[in-house]
mmCIF file of C-alpha atoms in Angstrom:
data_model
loop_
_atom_site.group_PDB
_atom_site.id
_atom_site.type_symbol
_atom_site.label_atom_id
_atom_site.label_comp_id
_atom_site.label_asym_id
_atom_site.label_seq_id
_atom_site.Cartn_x
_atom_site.Cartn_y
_atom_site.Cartn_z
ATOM 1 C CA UNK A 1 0.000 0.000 0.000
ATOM 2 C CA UNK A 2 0.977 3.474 -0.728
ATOM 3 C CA UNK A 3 1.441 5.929 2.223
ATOM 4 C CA UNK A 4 -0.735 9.091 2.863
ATOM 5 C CA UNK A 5 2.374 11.010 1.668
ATOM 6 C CA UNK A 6 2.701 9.440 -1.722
ATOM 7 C CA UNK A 7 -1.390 9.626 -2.824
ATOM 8 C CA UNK A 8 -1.142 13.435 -2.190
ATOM 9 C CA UNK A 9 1.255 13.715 -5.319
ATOM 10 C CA UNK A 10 -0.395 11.073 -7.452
ATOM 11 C CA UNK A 11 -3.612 12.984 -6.590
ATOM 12 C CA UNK A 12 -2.180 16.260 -7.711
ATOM 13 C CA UNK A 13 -0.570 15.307 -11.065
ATOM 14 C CA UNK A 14 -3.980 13.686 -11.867
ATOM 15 C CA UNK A 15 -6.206 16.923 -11.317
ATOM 16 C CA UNK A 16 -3.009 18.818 -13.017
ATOM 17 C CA UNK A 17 -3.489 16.190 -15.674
ATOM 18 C CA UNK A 18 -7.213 16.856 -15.871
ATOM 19 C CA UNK A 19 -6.572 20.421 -16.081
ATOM 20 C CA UNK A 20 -4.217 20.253 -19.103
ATOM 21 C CA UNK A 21 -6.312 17.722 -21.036
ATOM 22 C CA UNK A 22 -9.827 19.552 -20.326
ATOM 23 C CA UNK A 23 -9.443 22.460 -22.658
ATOM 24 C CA UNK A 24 -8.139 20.144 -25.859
ATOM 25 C CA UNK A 25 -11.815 18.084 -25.198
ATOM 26 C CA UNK A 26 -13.614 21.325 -25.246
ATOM 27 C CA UNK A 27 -12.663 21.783 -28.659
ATOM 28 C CA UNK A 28 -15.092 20.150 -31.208
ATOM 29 C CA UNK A 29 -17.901 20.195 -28.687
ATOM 30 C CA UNK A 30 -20.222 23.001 -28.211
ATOM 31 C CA UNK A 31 -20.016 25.375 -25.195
ATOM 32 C CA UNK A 32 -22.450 26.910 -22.836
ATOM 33 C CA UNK A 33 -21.049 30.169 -24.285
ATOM 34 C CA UNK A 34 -21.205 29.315 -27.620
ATOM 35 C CA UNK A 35 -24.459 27.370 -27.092
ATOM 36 C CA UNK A 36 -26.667 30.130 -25.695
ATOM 37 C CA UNK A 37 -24.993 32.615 -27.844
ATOM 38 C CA UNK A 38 -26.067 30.808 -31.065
ATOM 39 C CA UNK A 39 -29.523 30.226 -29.189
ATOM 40 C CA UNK A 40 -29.846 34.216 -29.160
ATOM 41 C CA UNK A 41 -29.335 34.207 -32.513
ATOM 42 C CA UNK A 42 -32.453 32.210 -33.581
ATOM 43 C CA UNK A 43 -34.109 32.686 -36.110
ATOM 44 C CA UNK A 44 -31.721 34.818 -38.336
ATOM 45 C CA UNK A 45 -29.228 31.872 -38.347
ATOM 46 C CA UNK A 46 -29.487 28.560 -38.121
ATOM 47 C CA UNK A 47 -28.475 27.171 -34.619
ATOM 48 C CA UNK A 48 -26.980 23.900 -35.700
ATOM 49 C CA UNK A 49 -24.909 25.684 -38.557
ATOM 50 C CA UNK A 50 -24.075 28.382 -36.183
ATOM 51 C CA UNK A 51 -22.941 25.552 -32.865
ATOM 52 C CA UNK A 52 -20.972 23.798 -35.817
ATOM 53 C CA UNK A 53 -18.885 26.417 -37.233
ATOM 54 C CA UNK A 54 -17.979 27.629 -33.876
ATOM 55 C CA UNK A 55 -17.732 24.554 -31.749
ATOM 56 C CA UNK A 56 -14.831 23.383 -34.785
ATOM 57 C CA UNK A 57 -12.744 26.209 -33.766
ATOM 58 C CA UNK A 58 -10.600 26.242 -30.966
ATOM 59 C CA UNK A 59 -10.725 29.887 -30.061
ATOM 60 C CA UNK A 60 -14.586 30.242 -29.986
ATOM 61 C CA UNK A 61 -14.393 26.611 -28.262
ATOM 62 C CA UNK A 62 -12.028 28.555 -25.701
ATOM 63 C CA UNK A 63 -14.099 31.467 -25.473
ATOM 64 C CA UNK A 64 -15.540 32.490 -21.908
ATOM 65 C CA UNK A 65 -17.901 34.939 -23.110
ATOM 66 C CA UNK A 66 -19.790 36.771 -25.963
ATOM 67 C CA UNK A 67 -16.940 39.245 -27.273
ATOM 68 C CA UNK A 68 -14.777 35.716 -27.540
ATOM 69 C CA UNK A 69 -17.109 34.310 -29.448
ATOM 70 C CA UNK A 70 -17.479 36.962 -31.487
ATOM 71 C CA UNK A 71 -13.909 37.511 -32.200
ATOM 72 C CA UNK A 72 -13.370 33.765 -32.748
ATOM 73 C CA UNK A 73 -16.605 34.375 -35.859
ATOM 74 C CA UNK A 74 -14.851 37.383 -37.308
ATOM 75 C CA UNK A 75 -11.801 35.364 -37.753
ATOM 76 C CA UNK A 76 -13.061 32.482 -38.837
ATOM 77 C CA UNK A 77 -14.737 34.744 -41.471
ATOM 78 C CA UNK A 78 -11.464 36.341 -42.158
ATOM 79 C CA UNK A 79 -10.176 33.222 -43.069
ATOM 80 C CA UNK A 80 -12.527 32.246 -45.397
ATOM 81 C CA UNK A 81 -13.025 35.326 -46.939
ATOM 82 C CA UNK A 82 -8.980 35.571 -47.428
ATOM 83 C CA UNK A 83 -9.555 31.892 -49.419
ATOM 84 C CA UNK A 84 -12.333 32.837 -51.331
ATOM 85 C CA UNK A 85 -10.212 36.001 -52.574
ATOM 86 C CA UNK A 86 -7.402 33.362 -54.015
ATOM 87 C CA UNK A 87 -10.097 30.870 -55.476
ATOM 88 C CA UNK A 88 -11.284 34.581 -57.180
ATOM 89 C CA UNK A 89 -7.898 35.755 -58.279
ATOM 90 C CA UNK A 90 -6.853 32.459 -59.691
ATOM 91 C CA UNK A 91 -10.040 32.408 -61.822
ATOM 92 C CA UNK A 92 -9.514 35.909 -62.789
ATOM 93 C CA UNK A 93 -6.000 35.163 -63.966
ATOM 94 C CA UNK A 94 -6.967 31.115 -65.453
ATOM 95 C CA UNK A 95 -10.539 33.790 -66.807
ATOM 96 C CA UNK A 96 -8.367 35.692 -68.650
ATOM 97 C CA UNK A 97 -5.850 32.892 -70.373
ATOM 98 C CA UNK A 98 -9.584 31.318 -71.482
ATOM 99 C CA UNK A 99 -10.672 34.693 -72.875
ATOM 100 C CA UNK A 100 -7.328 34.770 -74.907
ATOM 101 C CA UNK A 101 -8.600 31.040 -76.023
ATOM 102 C CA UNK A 102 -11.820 32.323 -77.050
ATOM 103 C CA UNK A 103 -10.724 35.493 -78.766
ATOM 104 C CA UNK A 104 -8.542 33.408 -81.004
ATOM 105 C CA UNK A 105 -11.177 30.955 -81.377
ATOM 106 C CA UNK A 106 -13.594 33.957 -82.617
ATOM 107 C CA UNK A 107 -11.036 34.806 -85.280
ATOM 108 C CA UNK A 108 -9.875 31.508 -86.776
ATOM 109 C CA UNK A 109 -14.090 31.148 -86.948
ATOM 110 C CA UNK A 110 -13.810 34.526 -89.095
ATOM 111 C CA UNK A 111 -11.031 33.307 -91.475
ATOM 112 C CA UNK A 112 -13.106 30.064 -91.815
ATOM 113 C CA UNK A 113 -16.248 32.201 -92.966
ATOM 114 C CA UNK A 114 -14.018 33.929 -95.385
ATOM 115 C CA UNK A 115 -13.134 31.032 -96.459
ATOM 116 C CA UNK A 116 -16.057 28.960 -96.721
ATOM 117 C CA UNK A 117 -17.675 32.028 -98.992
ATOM 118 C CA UNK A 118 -14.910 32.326 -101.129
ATOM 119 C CA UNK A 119 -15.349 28.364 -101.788
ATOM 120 C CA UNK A 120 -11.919 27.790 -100.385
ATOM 121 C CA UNK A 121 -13.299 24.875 -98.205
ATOM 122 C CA UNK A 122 -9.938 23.165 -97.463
ATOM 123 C CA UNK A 123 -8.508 25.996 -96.332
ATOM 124 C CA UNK A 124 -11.743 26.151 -94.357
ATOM 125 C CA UNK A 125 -10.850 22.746 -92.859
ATOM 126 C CA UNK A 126 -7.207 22.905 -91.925
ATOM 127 C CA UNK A 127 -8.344 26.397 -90.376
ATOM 128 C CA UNK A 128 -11.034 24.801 -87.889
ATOM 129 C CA UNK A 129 -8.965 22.087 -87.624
ATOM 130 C CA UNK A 130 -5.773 23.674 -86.696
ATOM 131 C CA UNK A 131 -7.359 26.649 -84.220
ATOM 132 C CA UNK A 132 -10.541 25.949 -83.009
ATOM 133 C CA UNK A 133 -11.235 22.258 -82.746
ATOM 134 C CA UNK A 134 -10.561 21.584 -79.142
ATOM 135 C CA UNK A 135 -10.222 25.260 -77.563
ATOM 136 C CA UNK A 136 -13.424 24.681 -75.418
ATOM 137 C CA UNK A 137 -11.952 21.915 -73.619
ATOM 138 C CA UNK A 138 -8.479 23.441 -73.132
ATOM 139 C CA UNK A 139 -10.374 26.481 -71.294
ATOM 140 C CA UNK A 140 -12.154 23.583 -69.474
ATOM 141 C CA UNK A 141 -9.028 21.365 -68.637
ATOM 142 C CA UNK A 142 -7.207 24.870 -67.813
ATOM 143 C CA UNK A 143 -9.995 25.923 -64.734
ATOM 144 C CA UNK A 144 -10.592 22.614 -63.909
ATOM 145 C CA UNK A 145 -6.329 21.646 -63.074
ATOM 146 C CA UNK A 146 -5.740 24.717 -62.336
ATOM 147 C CA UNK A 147 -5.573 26.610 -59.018
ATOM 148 C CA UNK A 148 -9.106 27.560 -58.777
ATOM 149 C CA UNK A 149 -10.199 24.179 -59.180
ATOM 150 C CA UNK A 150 -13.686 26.112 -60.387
ATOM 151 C CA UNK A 151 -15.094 26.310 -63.843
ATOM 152 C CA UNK A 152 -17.746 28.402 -64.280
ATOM 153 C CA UNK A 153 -18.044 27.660 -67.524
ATOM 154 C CA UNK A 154 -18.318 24.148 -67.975
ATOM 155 C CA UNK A 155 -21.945 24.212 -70.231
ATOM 156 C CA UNK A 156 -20.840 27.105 -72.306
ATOM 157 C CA UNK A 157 -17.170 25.377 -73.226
ATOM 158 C CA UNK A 158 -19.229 21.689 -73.562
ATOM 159 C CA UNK A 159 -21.460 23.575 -76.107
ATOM 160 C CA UNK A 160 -18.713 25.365 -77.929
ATOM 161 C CA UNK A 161 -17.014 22.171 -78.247
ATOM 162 C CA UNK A 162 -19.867 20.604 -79.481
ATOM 163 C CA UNK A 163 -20.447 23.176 -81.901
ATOM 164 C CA UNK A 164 -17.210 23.652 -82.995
ATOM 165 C CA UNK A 165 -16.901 19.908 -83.689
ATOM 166 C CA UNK A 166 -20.163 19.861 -85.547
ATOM 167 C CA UNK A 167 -18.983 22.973 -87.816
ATOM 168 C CA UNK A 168 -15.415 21.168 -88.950
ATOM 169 C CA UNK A 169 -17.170 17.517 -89.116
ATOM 170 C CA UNK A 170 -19.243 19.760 -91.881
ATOM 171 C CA UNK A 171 -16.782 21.675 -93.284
ATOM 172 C CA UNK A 172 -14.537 18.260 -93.615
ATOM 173 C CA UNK A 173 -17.549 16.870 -95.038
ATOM 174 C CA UNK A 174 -17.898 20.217 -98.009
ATOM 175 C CA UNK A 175 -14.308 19.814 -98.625
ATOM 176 C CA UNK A 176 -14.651 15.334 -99.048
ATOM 177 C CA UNK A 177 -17.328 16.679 -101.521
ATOM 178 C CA UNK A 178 -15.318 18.769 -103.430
ATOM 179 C CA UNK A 179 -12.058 16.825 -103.818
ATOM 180 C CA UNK A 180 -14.958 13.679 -104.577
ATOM 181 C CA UNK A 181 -17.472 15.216 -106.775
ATOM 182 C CA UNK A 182 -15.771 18.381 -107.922
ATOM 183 C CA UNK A 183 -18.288 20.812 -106.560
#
C-alpha cells in the first residue's frame, strides 16, 4: 500500500493532468457560451450551422464569453473570406488565359467564314482544324487543373465544343465533296 504522503502527489498530477487535457476536449464540442450565444441568434441563423462552425474552432471553443465568441466568428470569417479572394484571383488570372482562347477561337471562326464564302473549303478545314477544334476543352481542362479548381463555364465550353466539332465535321464533309465530286 501506498502511504498518505505518496497519494497526495499522485492525486495532484492527476487533477493537473485533468486540467491540461480539459481544454483540448472542449474543442469540437459546443459550449455553454457558444451554445446560448447561437440560441440568441435564432431565427436569423441557423443554430446547428451556427454551434458547428464555432464549436470546430478552438478559439470560440475557448471562449468564456460573448466578445470571444465573437472575435473567434470574425476570424473564422477572415479566413474564409482571405480563401475565397485566391479561389477569385486564380479564376480571374486562369478567366483571362480562357478569354485569350476564345478570342482566337472567334477569329480563326472569321477566317473560316471567309473562307467557306470564297469556296476555299480546305482551307476552311485545316483552319477549324488547326485553331478551333478543341479550344473549349483546353479552357475547361485549364480551370478545372488549375488553381481555382472552379469552372464556371463548364456548359458554355461543352457547347462550344460541341459546336465547334459539328462545324469542322461539316466543313470536312464540303471539302470530301469537293475533292470527290468536284463541286
Amino acid at each position: 500500500m501506498s502511504s498518505p504522503s505518496m497519494a497526495q502527489p499522485i492525486a495532484i498530477t492527476i487533477m493537473l493532468l485533468a486540467v491540461a487535457v480539459a481544454p483540448g476536449l472542449a474543442v469540437g464540442s459546443s459550449s455553454s457560451v457558444i451554445n446560448a450565444t447561437c440560441a440568441a441568434l435564432k431565427p436569423l441563423q441557423p443554430y446547428d450551422y451556427c454551434v458547428g462552425v464555432l464549436s470546430a474552432d478552438p478559439a470560440a471553443a475557448a471562449a468564456t464569453d460573448v466578445p470571444g465568441v465573437a472575435a473567434a466568428a470574425v476570424n473564422i470569417t477572415a479566413v474564409k473570406a482571405a480563401s475565397t479572394l485566391r479561389v477569385i484571383t486564380y479564376l480571374v488570372d486562369e478567366l483571362t488565359t480562357c478569354r485569350g482562347y476564345y478570342s482566337n477561337l472567334v477569329k480563326s471562326l472569321a477566317d473560316v467564314r471567309v473562307d467557306l464564302g470564297a469556296g476555299r473549303f480546305s482551307n476552311a478545314s485545316l483552319e477549324i482544324s488547326a485553331n478551333a477544334t478543341g479550344v473549349p476543352n483546353d479552357c475547361d481542362i485549364l480551370l478545372f487543373e488549375g488553381n481555382a479548381h472552379k469552372d464556371p463555364f463548364t456548359q458554355e465550353n461543352g457547347e462550344n465544343d460541341l459546336l465547334v466539332r459539328l462545324a469542322s465535321a461539316i466543313i470536312g464533309l464540303l471539302n470530301k465533296n469537293l475533292v470527290n465530286h468536284g463541286f
